[in-house]
Each structure stands twice: as C-alpha cells, then as structure tokens.
Short mmCIF file of C-alpha atoms and ligand atoms in Angstrom, two decimals:
data_model
loop_
_atom_site.label_atom_id
_atom_site.label_comp_id
_atom_site.label_asym_id
_atom_site.label_seq_id
_atom_site.Cartn_x
_atom_site.Cartn_y
_atom_site.Cartn_z
CA UNK A 1 -10.57 -20.27 -16.05
CA UNK A 2 -14.18 -18.96 -15.72
CA UNK A 3 -15.84 -18.51 -19.17
CA UNK A 4 -16.76 -14.84 -18.85
CA UNK A 5 -13.19 -13.75 -18.11
CA UNK A 6 -11.40 -12.10 -21.02
CA UNK A 7 -8.04 -11.30 -19.45
CA UNK A 8 -6.06 -13.61 -17.20
CA UNK A 9 -7.43 -14.58 -13.82
CA UNK A 10 -5.28 -13.66 -10.85
CA UNK A 11 -5.23 -15.12 -7.37
CA UNK A 12 -3.46 -13.14 -4.64
CA UNK A 13 -2.59 -14.70 -1.29
CA UNK A 14 -1.88 -11.93 1.22
CA UNK A 15 0.00 -12.20 4.49
CA UNK A 16 0.44 -9.25 6.78
CA UNK A 17 -1.02 -5.92 7.67
CA UNK A 18 -3.44 -3.47 6.07
CA UNK A 19 -0.52 -2.13 4.06
CA UNK A 20 -0.09 -5.56 2.44
CA UNK A 21 -3.84 -5.88 1.80
CA UNK A 22 -3.67 -2.49 0.13
CA UNK A 23 -0.70 -3.54 -2.01
CA UNK A 24 -2.51 -6.73 -3.06
CA UNK A 25 -5.49 -4.70 -4.24
CA UNK A 26 -3.09 -2.45 -6.20
CA UNK A 27 -1.47 -5.52 -7.86
CA UNK A 28 -4.89 -6.57 -9.10
CA UNK A 29 -5.63 -2.97 -10.23
CA UNK A 30 -2.40 -2.83 -12.24
CA UNK A 31 -3.11 -6.15 -13.95
CA UNK A 32 -6.79 -5.28 -14.49
CA UNK A 33 -5.89 -2.01 -16.20
CA UNK A 34 -3.03 -3.38 -18.29
CA UNK A 35 -4.23 -6.93 -19.03
CA UNK A 36 -7.94 -6.95 -18.26
CA UNK A 37 -7.23 -9.34 -15.40
CA UNK A 38 -9.90 -10.44 -12.92
CA UNK A 39 -9.32 -11.49 -9.34
CA UNK A 40 -10.34 -15.01 -8.41
CA UNK A 41 -10.67 -16.53 -4.97
CA UNK A 42 -9.15 -19.98 -5.61
CA UNK A 43 -5.59 -20.67 -6.80
CA UNK A 44 -6.93 -23.57 -8.94
CA UNK A 45 -8.82 -21.02 -11.08
CA UNK A 46 -5.87 -18.73 -11.69
CA UNK A 47 -3.56 -18.04 -14.64
CA UNK A 48 -1.39 -15.93 -12.35
CA UNK A 49 -0.78 -16.64 -8.66
CA UNK A 50 0.78 -13.92 -6.53
CA UNK A 51 1.98 -14.40 -2.97
CA UNK A 52 2.21 -11.09 -1.14
CA UNK A 53 4.40 -11.71 1.89
CA UNK A 54 5.15 -10.10 5.23
CA UNK A 55 8.36 -10.63 7.20
CA UNK A 56 7.68 -8.53 10.28
CA UNK A 57 7.36 -11.59 12.53
CA UNK A 58 7.51 -15.40 12.35
CA UNK A 59 9.68 -17.57 10.20
CA UNK A 60 8.54 -15.76 7.11
CA UNK A 61 10.79 -17.27 4.44
CA UNK A 62 10.05 -20.86 5.50
CA UNK A 63 6.35 -20.13 5.34
CA UNK A 64 6.78 -18.86 1.77
CA UNK A 65 8.56 -22.00 0.59
CA UNK A 66 6.03 -24.33 2.13
CA UNK A 67 3.18 -22.38 0.51
CA UNK A 68 4.98 -22.55 -2.85
CA UNK A 69 5.37 -26.30 -2.42
CA UNK A 70 1.59 -26.58 -2.10
CA UNK A 71 1.20 -24.91 -5.50
CA UNK A 72 3.69 -27.21 -7.27
CA UNK A 73 0.94 -29.55 -8.52
CA UNK A 74 -0.93 -26.65 -10.10
CA UNK A 75 2.18 -25.65 -12.03
CA UNK A 76 2.76 -29.23 -13.17
CA UNK A 77 -0.83 -29.47 -14.43
CA UNK A 78 -0.60 -26.07 -16.14
CA UNK A 79 2.96 -25.10 -17.14
CA UNK A 80 1.64 -21.73 -18.42
CA UNK A 81 0.69 -20.78 -14.85
CA UNK A 82 2.76 -17.79 -13.71
CA UNK A 83 3.75 -17.66 -10.04
CA UNK A 84 5.03 -14.47 -8.45
CA UNK A 85 6.30 -13.70 -4.95
CA UNK A 86 6.02 -10.09 -3.80
CA UNK A 87 6.16 -8.08 -0.59
CA UNK A 88 8.69 -7.95 2.21
CA UNK A 89 10.08 -11.49 2.05
CA UNK A 90 10.63 -11.05 -1.68
CA UNK A 91 12.38 -7.78 -1.00
CA UNK A 92 14.69 -9.40 1.54
CA UNK A 93 15.40 -12.66 -0.24
CA UNK A 94 15.45 -11.48 -3.89
CA UNK A 95 17.18 -13.94 -6.23
CA UNK A 96 17.50 -16.53 -3.47
CA UNK A 97 13.80 -17.30 -3.85
CA UNK A 98 14.15 -18.38 -7.50
CA UNK A 99 17.35 -20.24 -6.77
CA UNK A 100 15.65 -22.31 -4.09
CA UNK A 101 12.27 -22.65 -5.80
CA UNK A 102 12.55 -22.54 -9.62
CA UNK A 103 8.78 -22.73 -10.08
CA UNK A 104 8.70 -19.03 -9.14
CA UNK A 105 8.61 -16.86 -12.28
CA UNK A 106 8.61 -13.39 -10.76
CA UNK A 107 10.00 -11.86 -7.59
CA UNK A 108 9.05 -8.27 -6.86
CA UNK A 109 9.21 -5.89 -3.90
CA UNK A 110 6.55 -3.60 -2.39
CA UNK A 111 7.89 -0.73 -4.53
CA UNK A 112 7.93 -2.51 -7.88
CA UNK A 113 4.47 -4.02 -8.02
CA UNK A 114 3.50 -1.48 -10.71
CA UNK A 115 6.01 -3.17 -13.03
CA UNK A 116 4.13 -6.48 -12.95
CA UNK A 117 3.00 -6.18 -16.62
CA UNK A 118 6.61 -5.83 -17.82
CA UNK A 119 7.64 -8.75 -15.64
CA UNK A 120 4.85 -10.85 -17.17
CA UNK A 121 6.06 -9.90 -20.68
CA UNK A 122 9.55 -10.91 -19.72
CA UNK A 123 8.35 -14.29 -18.55
CA UNK A 124 6.22 -14.79 -21.69
CA UNK A 125 8.82 -13.54 -24.20
CA UNK A 126 11.97 -15.07 -22.79
CA UNK A 127 10.57 -17.89 -20.75
CA UNK A 128 12.89 -16.49 -18.13
CA UNK A 129 12.25 -15.65 -14.51
CA UNK A 130 12.49 -12.07 -13.41
CA UNK A 131 13.55 -10.44 -10.15
CA UNK A 132 12.83 -6.75 -9.49
CA UNK A 133 13.09 -5.65 -5.88
CA UNK A 134 14.49 -2.12 -6.34
CA UNK A 135 13.32 0.98 -4.45
CA UNK A 136 12.56 3.39 -7.29
CA UNK A 137 11.71 6.90 -6.01
CA UNK A 138 7.92 6.99 -5.41
CA UNK A 139 7.62 5.62 -8.94
CA UNK A 140 4.97 3.19 -7.76
CA UNK A 141 2.42 5.89 -6.92
CA UNK A 142 2.74 7.42 -10.40
CA UNK A 143 2.08 4.18 -12.19
CA UNK A 144 -0.60 2.53 -10.15
CA UNK A 145 -4.08 3.18 -11.56
CA UNK A 146 -6.41 5.36 -9.49
CA UNK A 147 -8.16 3.54 -6.69
CA UNK A 148 -11.59 2.16 -7.42
CA UNK A 149 -14.03 2.05 -4.54
CA UNK A 150 -15.69 -1.17 -3.50
CA UNK A 151 -17.94 0.22 -0.79
CA UNK A 152 -18.26 3.18 1.50
CA UNK A 153 -14.80 2.78 3.04
CA UNK A 154 -11.39 2.93 1.38
CA UNK A 155 -7.70 2.95 2.18
CA UNK A 156 -5.54 5.68 0.71
CA UNK A 157 -1.79 5.23 0.82
CA UNK A 158 -0.15 8.56 1.68
CA UNK A 159 3.42 7.44 2.22
CA UNK A 160 5.68 4.48 1.73
CA UNK A 161 8.50 3.03 3.79
CA UNK A 162 9.88 4.04 7.15
CA UNK A 163 13.02 5.85 8.28
CA UNK A 164 12.67 5.24 12.00
CA UNK A 165 14.90 2.15 12.07
CA UNK A 166 13.51 0.60 15.24
CA UNK A 167 16.04 -2.00 16.38
CA UNK A 168 13.68 -4.95 15.85
CA UNK A 169 11.96 -4.02 12.62
CA UNK A 170 12.61 -5.06 9.01
CA UNK A 171 10.35 -2.47 7.40
CA UNK A 172 13.01 0.17 6.59
CA UNK A 173 15.03 -2.56 4.83
CA UNK A 174 12.14 -4.18 2.97
CA UNK A 175 10.08 -1.13 2.07
CA UNK A 176 12.83 1.48 1.98
CA UNK A 177 12.99 4.93 3.55
CA UNK A 178 9.97 7.16 4.05
CA UNK A 179 8.65 8.81 0.92
CA UNK A 180 5.51 10.93 1.06
CA UNK A 181 3.06 11.08 -1.77
CA UNK A 182 2.45 14.58 -3.15
CA UNK A 183 -0.45 16.40 -1.47
CA UNK A 184 -2.38 17.00 -4.72
CA UNK A 185 -2.25 13.31 -5.66
CA UNK A 186 -3.67 12.26 -2.29
CA UNK A 187 -6.45 14.84 -2.46
CA UNK A 188 -7.32 13.87 -6.04
CA UNK A 189 -7.55 10.21 -5.07
CA UNK A 190 -9.85 10.98 -2.13
CA UNK A 191 -12.04 13.20 -4.34
CA UNK A 192 -12.35 10.37 -6.87
CA UNK A 193 -13.21 7.90 -4.13
CA UNK A 194 -15.80 10.27 -2.66
CA UNK A 195 -17.35 10.61 -6.14
CA UNK A 196 -17.77 6.83 -6.12
CA UNK A 197 -19.62 6.92 -2.81
CA UNK A 198 -16.78 6.50 -0.31
CA UNK A 199 -17.64 8.15 3.01
CA UNK A 200 -14.76 6.97 5.20
CA UNK A 201 -11.06 6.96 4.30
CA UNK A 202 -8.15 5.48 6.20
CA UNK A 203 -4.89 7.27 5.41
CA UNK A 204 -2.31 4.54 5.24
CA UNK A 205 1.44 4.24 5.76
CA UNK A 206 3.98 2.64 8.08
CA UNK A 207 4.46 5.92 9.86
CA UNK A 208 1.81 8.34 8.68
CA UNK A 209 2.60 11.16 11.05
CA UNK A 210 5.96 11.35 9.32
CA UNK A 211 3.96 12.50 6.27
CA UNK A 212 5.64 15.46 4.58
CA UNK A 213 3.78 15.80 1.30
CA UNK A 214 5.17 18.25 -1.24
CA UNK A 215 2.57 20.84 -2.27
CA UNK A 216 2.33 22.57 -5.64
CA UNK A 217 3.49 25.92 -4.16
CA UNK A 218 6.71 24.36 -2.89
CA UNK A 219 5.59 24.10 0.73
CA UNK A 220 5.15 20.89 2.68
CA UNK A 221 1.97 19.44 4.13
CA UNK A 222 2.03 17.43 7.36
CA UNK A 223 -0.54 14.89 8.52
CA UNK A 224 -2.52 17.40 10.60
CA UNK A 225 -2.94 19.70 7.62
CA UNK A 226 -3.72 16.81 5.30
CA UNK A 227 -6.48 15.62 7.63
CA UNK A 228 -8.03 19.10 7.62
CA UNK A 229 -8.00 19.21 3.81
CA UNK A 230 -9.41 15.69 3.43
CA UNK A 231 -12.20 16.60 5.86
CA UNK A 232 -13.24 19.40 3.52
CA UNK A 233 -13.81 17.04 0.61
CA UNK A 234 -17.51 16.70 -0.06
CA UNK A 235 -18.85 13.29 0.88
CA UNK A 236 -16.02 12.38 3.28
CA UNK A 237 -17.58 12.08 6.70
CA UNK A 238 -15.02 10.03 8.61
CA UNK A 239 -11.21 9.91 8.55
CA UNK A 240 -8.87 7.42 10.18
CA UNK A 241 -5.10 6.98 9.85
CA UNK A 242 -2.71 4.14 10.59
CA UNK A 243 -0.02 3.59 11.73
CA UNK A 244 1.46 6.52 13.56
CA UNK A 245 4.49 6.92 15.81
CA UNK A 246 4.50 8.54 19.28
CA UNK A 247 7.56 10.66 18.49
CA UNK A 248 5.80 12.63 15.78
CA UNK A 249 2.43 12.74 17.46
CA UNK A 250 2.50 16.51 17.25
CA UNK A 251 0.52 19.26 18.95
CA UNK A 252 -0.80 20.13 15.49
CA UNK A 253 -2.25 16.64 15.16
CA UNK A 254 -3.83 16.86 18.61
CA UNK A 255 -5.32 20.21 17.58
CA UNK A 256 -6.75 18.46 14.51
CA UNK A 257 -8.59 16.09 16.86
CA UNK A 258 -10.06 19.17 18.54
CA UNK A 259 -11.02 20.94 15.32
CA UNK A 260 -11.95 18.21 12.85
CA UNK A 261 -15.08 16.27 13.83
CA UNK A 262 -14.56 13.95 10.85
CA UNK A 263 -11.44 12.56 12.55
CA UNK A 264 -12.68 9.30 14.07
CA UNK A 265 -12.69 8.91 17.82
CA UNK A 266 -10.06 6.20 17.86
CA UNK A 267 -6.30 6.10 17.72
CA UNK A 268 -3.86 3.26 17.22
CA UNK A 269 -0.53 4.45 18.61
CA UNK A 270 2.12 1.72 19.01
CA UNK A 271 4.15 2.18 22.20
CA UNK A 272 6.05 -1.19 22.13
CA UNK A 273 7.33 -1.01 25.73
CA UNK A 274 6.86 0.91 28.98
CA UNK A 275 10.54 0.73 30.00
CA UNK A 276 12.74 3.68 29.08
CA UNK A 277 15.78 1.41 28.82
CA UNK A 278 14.02 -0.95 26.43
CA UNK A 279 12.57 1.97 24.44
CA UNK A 280 16.13 3.30 24.08
CA UNK A 281 17.41 -0.13 23.00
CA UNK A 282 14.55 -0.24 20.51
CA UNK A 283 15.63 3.14 19.12
CA UNK A 284 12.12 4.44 19.55
CA UNK A 285 13.30 7.97 20.42
CA UNK A 286 10.82 8.66 23.25
CA UNK A 287 10.28 7.77 26.89
CA UNK A 288 7.23 6.30 28.63
CA UNK A 289 6.63 9.75 30.16
CA UNK A 290 6.55 11.33 26.69
CA UNK A 291 3.98 8.79 25.56
CA UNK A 292 1.82 9.41 28.61
CA UNK A 293 2.05 13.17 28.17
CA UNK A 294 0.88 12.90 24.53
CA UNK A 295 -2.08 10.75 25.53
CA UNK A 296 -3.00 13.11 28.37
CA UNK A 297 -3.01 16.06 25.96
CA UNK A 298 -5.07 14.13 23.45
CA UNK A 299 -7.61 13.22 26.12
CA UNK A 300 -7.99 16.90 26.98
CA UNK A 301 -9.57 17.40 23.55
CA UNK A 302 -11.11 13.93 23.13
CA UNK A 303 -11.80 12.56 26.63
CA UNK A 304 -13.54 9.43 25.38
CA UNK A 305 -11.20 8.54 22.53
CA UNK A 306 -10.67 4.80 22.04
CA UNK A 307 -6.99 3.91 22.26
CA UNK A 308 -5.12 0.88 21.01
CA UNK A 309 -1.44 0.04 20.78
CA UNK A 310 1.22 -2.51 19.81
CA UNK A 311 3.46 -4.07 22.47
CA UNK A 312 6.51 -6.28 22.13
CA UNK A 313 7.44 -8.62 24.98
CA UNK A 314 10.97 -9.97 25.35
CA UNK A 315 13.01 -7.51 23.31
CA UNK A 316 16.75 -7.94 24.13
CA UNK A 317 17.42 -6.13 27.40
CA UNK A 318 13.95 -6.74 28.85
CA UNK A 319 14.20 -8.30 32.31
CA UNK A 320 11.51 -8.63 34.98
CA UNK A 321 11.81 -4.97 35.99
CA UNK A 322 11.48 -3.71 32.42
CA UNK A 323 8.48 -5.93 31.78
CA UNK A 324 6.81 -4.58 34.94
CA UNK A 325 7.32 -1.08 33.54
CA UNK A 326 5.29 -2.15 30.50
CA UNK A 327 2.54 -3.53 32.76
CA UNK A 328 2.58 -0.21 34.66
CA UNK A 329 2.24 1.79 31.46
CA UNK A 330 -0.64 -0.36 30.28
CA UNK A 331 -2.32 0.21 33.64
CA UNK A 332 -1.70 3.95 33.61
CA UNK A 333 -2.86 4.57 30.07
CA UNK A 334 -5.74 2.10 30.05
CA UNK A 335 -5.62 1.02 26.40
CA UNK A 336 -8.96 -0.23 25.15
CA UNK A 337 -7.20 -2.89 23.12
CA UNK A 338 -3.71 -3.88 21.99
CA UNK A 339 -1.80 -6.16 19.67
CA UNK A 340 0.99 -7.82 21.61
CA UNK A 341 3.74 -10.06 20.32
CA UNK A 342 6.73 -11.96 21.59
CA UNK A 343 9.85 -10.37 20.11
CA UNK A 344 11.03 -12.26 17.09
CA UNK A 345 14.61 -11.82 15.95
CA UNK A 346 14.75 -10.58 12.34
CA UNK A 347 17.98 -11.18 10.43
CA UNK A 348 19.67 -7.96 9.41
CA UNK A 349 18.12 -5.80 12.14
CA UNK A 350 20.26 -4.30 14.97
CA UNK A 351 18.34 -6.18 17.68
CA UNK A 352 19.31 -9.50 16.10
CA UNK A 353 22.88 -8.84 17.31
CA UNK A 354 21.91 -7.79 20.84
CA UNK A 355 22.36 -10.16 23.78
CA UNK A 356 19.04 -11.80 24.59
CA UNK A 357 19.14 -13.49 27.97
CA UNK A 358 15.53 -14.46 28.58
CA UNK A 359 14.13 -17.87 27.72
CA UNK A 360 11.27 -18.30 25.29
CA UNK A 361 9.21 -19.74 28.15
CA UNK A 362 9.63 -16.63 30.32
CA UNK A 363 8.65 -14.44 27.38
CA UNK A 364 5.55 -16.51 26.72
CA UNK A 365 4.49 -16.25 30.35
CA UNK A 366 4.93 -12.47 30.24
CA UNK A 367 2.90 -12.28 27.07
CA UNK A 368 0.05 -14.28 28.63
CA UNK A 369 0.02 -11.99 31.65
CA UNK A 370 -0.02 -8.90 29.45
CA UNK A 371 -2.71 -10.28 27.18
CA UNK A 372 -4.91 -11.27 30.11
CA UNK A 373 -4.79 -7.71 31.43
CA UNK A 374 -5.47 -6.26 27.98
CA UNK A 375 -8.44 -8.61 27.57
CA UNK A 376 -9.88 -7.18 30.81
CA UNK A 377 -9.45 -3.65 29.52
CA UNK A 378 -11.07 -4.68 26.25
CA UNK A 379 -14.08 -6.20 28.01
CA UNK A 380 -14.45 -3.17 30.25
CA UNK A 381 -14.37 -0.91 27.22
CA UNK A 382 -16.94 -2.98 25.34
CA UNK A 383 -19.25 -2.93 28.37
CA UNK A 384 -18.84 0.84 28.65
CA UNK A 385 -20.24 1.24 25.14
CA UNK A 386 -23.45 -0.65 26.03
CA UNK A 387 -26.25 1.85 26.48
CA UNK A 388 -24.67 4.46 24.21
CA UNK A 389 -25.85 5.58 20.78
CA UNK A 390 -23.19 5.03 18.10
CA UNK A 391 -22.92 6.43 14.62
CA UNK A 392 -22.24 3.40 12.45
CA UNK A 393 -21.15 3.23 8.83
CA UNK A 394 -22.83 0.09 7.51
CA UNK A 395 -20.31 -1.98 5.57
CA UNK A 396 -21.91 -5.36 4.84
CA UNK A 397 -24.22 -8.12 5.88
CA UNK A 398 -23.02 -9.83 9.02
CA UNK A 399 -20.64 -12.74 8.39
CA UNK A 400 -22.72 -14.96 10.66
CA UNK A 401 -25.35 -15.13 7.90
CA UNK A 402 -28.13 -14.29 10.37
CA UNK A 403 -29.50 -11.50 8.18
CA UNK A 404 -28.03 -8.78 10.37
CA UNK A 405 -25.97 -5.87 9.06
CA UNK A 406 -22.47 -5.04 10.26
CA UNK A 407 -20.80 -1.68 10.40
CA UNK A 408 -18.12 0.10 12.35
CA UNK A 409 -18.70 2.72 15.01
CA UNK A 410 -16.51 5.79 15.36
CA UNK A 411 -14.41 3.85 17.91
CA UNK A 412 -13.67 1.29 15.14
CA UNK A 413 -15.61 -1.55 16.81
CA UNK A 414 -17.94 -3.71 14.75
CA UNK A 415 -21.63 -3.34 15.54
CA UNK A 416 -24.24 -5.86 14.35
CA UNK A 417 -27.94 -5.04 14.16
CA UNK A 418 -31.14 -5.92 12.30
CA UNK A 419 -31.89 -3.71 9.33
CA UNK A 420 -32.61 -3.78 5.62
CA UNK A 421 -29.55 -4.29 3.36
CA UNK A 422 -30.39 -1.07 1.50
CA UNK A 423 -28.66 0.69 4.40
CA UNK A 424 -25.28 -0.74 3.38
CA UNK A 425 -23.01 2.20 2.62
CA UNK A 426 -24.99 4.60 4.84
CA UNK A 427 -24.32 6.12 8.23
CA UNK A 428 -26.98 5.13 10.75
CA UNK A 429 -27.48 5.51 14.48
CA UNK A 430 -27.47 2.34 16.55
CA UNK A 431 -28.27 1.97 20.25
CA UNK A 432 -25.79 -0.55 21.64
CA UNK A 433 -27.52 -3.23 23.70
CA UNK A 434 -24.93 -5.97 24.16
CA UNK A 435 -21.15 -6.41 24.23
CA UNK A 436 -19.52 -9.58 22.93
CA UNK A 437 -15.74 -10.21 23.01
CA UNK A 438 -14.97 -8.62 19.67
CA UNK A 439 -18.14 -6.94 18.54
CA UNK A 440 -21.21 -5.13 19.74
CA UNK A 441 -24.89 -5.71 19.14
CA UNK A 442 -27.50 -3.03 18.94
CA UNK A 443 -30.77 -1.70 17.64
CA UNK A 444 -31.18 0.60 14.68
CA UNK A 445 -32.52 4.01 15.64
CA UNK A 446 -35.47 4.99 13.50
CA UNK A 447 -35.62 8.75 13.10
CA UNK A 448 -39.07 10.09 12.34
CA UNK A 449 -38.97 12.53 9.41
CA UNK A 450 -38.95 16.13 10.69
CA UNK A 451 -41.93 17.15 8.55
CA UNK A 452 -44.80 15.10 7.25
CA UNK A 453 -43.99 14.53 3.60
CA UNK A 454 -45.60 12.46 0.86
CA UNK A 455 -44.38 9.28 2.56
CA UNK A 456 -45.52 8.50 6.09
CA UNK A 457 -42.95 5.74 6.51
CA UNK A 458 -40.32 6.35 9.16
CA UNK A 459 -36.83 6.75 7.79
CA UNK A 460 -33.52 5.45 9.12
CA UNK A 461 -30.85 8.10 8.83
CA UNK A 462 -27.44 8.83 10.25
CA UNK A 463 -26.94 11.16 13.21
N1 LIG B 1 4.81 1.96 12.38
C1 LIG B 1 4.51 1.23 13.53
C2 LIG B 1 5.16 1.85 14.77
O1 LIG B 1 5.10 3.02 14.95
O2 LIG B 1 5.72 1.15 15.60
C3 LIG B 1 4.79 -0.25 13.43
C4 LIG B 1 4.70 -1.01 12.18
S1 LIG B 1 5.23 -2.69 12.40
C5 LIG B 1 5.32 -3.21 10.81
C6 LIG B 1 3.83 -3.46 13.14
C7 LIG B 1 4.05 -4.03 14.52
O3 LIG B 1 4.70 -5.27 14.45
C8 LIG B 1 4.94 -3.19 15.41
O4 LIG B 1 4.23 -2.17 16.04
C9 LIG B 1 5.51 -4.18 16.40
O5 LIG B 1 4.76 -4.23 17.58
C10 LIG B 1 5.42 -5.49 15.64
N2 LIG B 1 6.78 -5.96 15.29
C11 LIG B 1 7.60 -5.44 14.36
N3 LIG B 1 8.75 -6.14 14.34
C12 LIG B 1 8.66 -7.09 15.28
C13 LIG B 1 9.54 -8.11 15.74
N4 LIG B 1 10.76 -8.25 15.24
N5 LIG B 1 9.09 -8.93 16.71
C14 LIG B 1 7.86 -8.79 17.26
N6 LIG B 1 7.00 -7.84 16.86
C15 LIG B 1 7.39 -7.00 15.88
FE1 LIG B 2 9.08 -0.50 11.96
FE2 LIG B 2 9.60 1.29 13.77
FE3 LIG B 2 9.06 2.01 11.31
S1 LIG B 2 8.32 -0.48 14.03
S2 LIG B 2 7.71 0.47 10.55
S3 LIG B 2 10.85 0.89 11.96
S4 LIG B 2 8.36 3.02 13.19
#
C-alpha cells in the first residue's frame, strides 16, 4: 500500500459501457467518503479489488472467473485482501459466483453499490461473504456522494435501468426497470459540477429519452425539458446525452435541438436493424420508416448533425433479405459511425429461445460487409470536417506523448493540435487540417484581443 494513503486502497477493473465506467467512479466515491479510500491503478497495490462487469455481449461469466483466477495469488499473499464482483454479471449470477469462486468476498449489483461500506463491515466482522444484488427503489442515487469533477467534462446519471425489454438484451434483468432521478437532484448535481469548472455534461442512462423525472410541484420533467434547464445553468456550455431510443425520440426533443445551442451537434441513436420483421422480433416498437422519419425531422433543424448508431447482425429471424434491409437503411441514413456486433445469445432473454438458423460464419461475413461500409462513411465524414473550424473543449494532453493537446469537437470527434497545456479545460477554436481514422488534427486559432489592453500578447479563446 502506498505510504501516503490513510484509508484502504481500491482497484476497480471495469468492463462495459460508459454506464459501467460511471458506476465504477461512484464505487470509489462511496468508499472514499465512508472509508477514506484512494483509487490505485494496479491490483497488486490494492486492499480492495472490485470487478465491475458487463454481460451485454460475450461469454461474460467465464471471463469473470478467469479474471478472478488471475487474482488468486494476490489473495494467497494477502488474506486480508477483499475481492468484490459487481455489475451485470454479479446481478445475474448472484450467489453462484461465491459458490464457484470462494475467494470472492462480496457480490453486488449495479443498484447496491452504495451499500459497499456495510458489505465491507460484514466481511470484516463476520469473516463471511456477502451477496446483495437487490433492486432497491432509486435508493442508490440518495446514498451516493455528490459527484466530484475531474476536469471540464462530467457524466451525470439521470436514470437507471430499462423497461424496453428488447428481445436480445439483459439490461432490464440486470439493472431493473427504468427509474428516473428527481429533477431537482439532477439540477443540483450539475450546478455543483459547474461550480467545480465542468463545462460539458453527458446525461447518462440506458434509455435517457424515457426520462420522467418527478418535479417538486408534482409534475414530471422529460428529457427535452431537462436539457433546456441544464442549458440554463451558468458555466454549462455543452450538453450530450446517451443512450436514447428511437421510439421516444420525441418532437419535443427535436425542438430542443432547434432551440438549445448548448445541445451538442451529435446524436447516438441505436437502430439495431433495418428490417421491420427483425425490429418486431427484437421488440423495438418502431419500423425502419419511423426511424428515417425521425432523422429527417432532426436534420431539418440540424442539417449537419453527426449521427451514430448501434447495429446487431444475425438476430434470430435475420436472413439475407433482412440483412439487406439493414444495409439499405445504413445507406439511406448515412450514419457517420456505428458500433456493430454479431448477435450473442444471452441466457434468460426472449431471443435466446427463438429459432436461429444462420451459421456463425454467415453472420461474421455480414458483419464484415456492414463494417466495411460503415468505415467508408466514417472516412467520408472525417474528410468532410477537414477545412472547417471546430469548437473544441480541451480535455488533456494527447496520449501519443507528442506534446499536443486533445479535445473533443461538437461532433464528439477527438481533435489533436499544438498548444500550451494551460488551455486544458477551455473551449478553443481549431481549424481542422487533417483526418486520421479515428481522430482529427488541426491548428489552434489565435484570436486577437478586440481592444488593445495592457497585454499585447494574442490570446487563444473559444468561439
Ligand atoms: N439503450 C440502447 C438502445 O436503445 O438500444 C442500448 C443499450 S445496450 C446495453 C448497448 C448495445 O449493445 C445495444 O445497442 C446493442 O446493439 C448491443 N447489444 C445488446 N445486447 C446484445 C446482444 N445480445 N448481442 C449483440 N449485441 C447486443
Ligand atoms: Fe437493452 Fe433495449 Fe433497453 S437494448 S438497454 S432493453 S432499450
């Protein structure tokens, strides 16, 4: 354990999406507040190791047990080491995890991470393992300490769970049904983050346009209204949200894109398939035509919005014709980028019991075709940004260690450019000069001060 640390040191291994990253940060917050814990970056340095798991795809449980096996030596060297498994696999497997791997002391779900201190006490007092994977009503939000900002961008969880029950997806079973966080709590958290210098927030949830936040006057706030209120908070200059669902992509939300300039010019809207039959089998609740109509309306108010999506290839019921419908949709919409996956059967979901007649090989070939087309769209999009001026929020020094800074443009793409590190945390203008596969390069725009002041030095400021 490092000498300066007073509380226990905690190592968190995270698998999964932004939601899981967010939960991992909250686990550390809970333990920091209650136990004075500090996060460490190597499991060898930890008193507590937490594995935050995701079971959306892959052979999730097997991956968990092989990771635990790799930590067995650490536990043998230090029997006081506490090992916890949290997240979606924990939620699904519960007691079975401890039965199969007794070195695990704690098993907790996405909704019980705020009870980590009690679980630790239980382990210390009784020397007994503890399993807590319940879905207490929104309890988690009330007991997790307020978010602390680590830079100019922050995630703010506005809802938990999902009630859409897509045929293929484990989330409703592992995270529970949708529960929205009260409006006042969300606003207070954003105000506190803004006070700490946060300029960009991403409103987070599995299905954020299902947000129905109770307000103090008894009414209910939807995502469109929430975005408008967040935009009014002093210091907040950019707002993103993820993930949303095409079914609830309302006119009100499209109007928010027209009215709220703080709403970033990018949207991630998972479509999953372009075939109406497959969409119906997936229980998505919309047709390809509905999706296209929503995008067309959105483009009326934001013609140059950057669009990305999620696509699943090889869901039960997808034959050649259905796959072609997905290719057609991709062509018609022209997504700038997409995450695409081969369908993976998840135990306990309705799709796991559906007849699946396509071979793995056919599905892989379809995925390659789809990904090749998406890569072309991505390259075309990146090239289209060359020559434009982008407003970039500088987040950090470039990971390449070449002294450049890296920030994200409104369209959510990374932009690297030469500038002094004092600009980290600021909005700046960058002229994009080059497109790489996954990032852009550019030149900082130096704005001359409007009036001659005491300093004659040119200043770099945001647009
Ligand atoms: N809320 C989002 C939506 O509206 O669809 C999705 C959240 S889900 C956790 C993230 C992505 O994982 C999905 O969009 C889907 O493409 C993919 N996914 C989920 N379950 C999957 C499965 N069984 N096989 C393959 N991909 C899956
Ligand atoms: Fe999963 Fe569908 Fe909800 S993909 S997270 S059940 S919208």
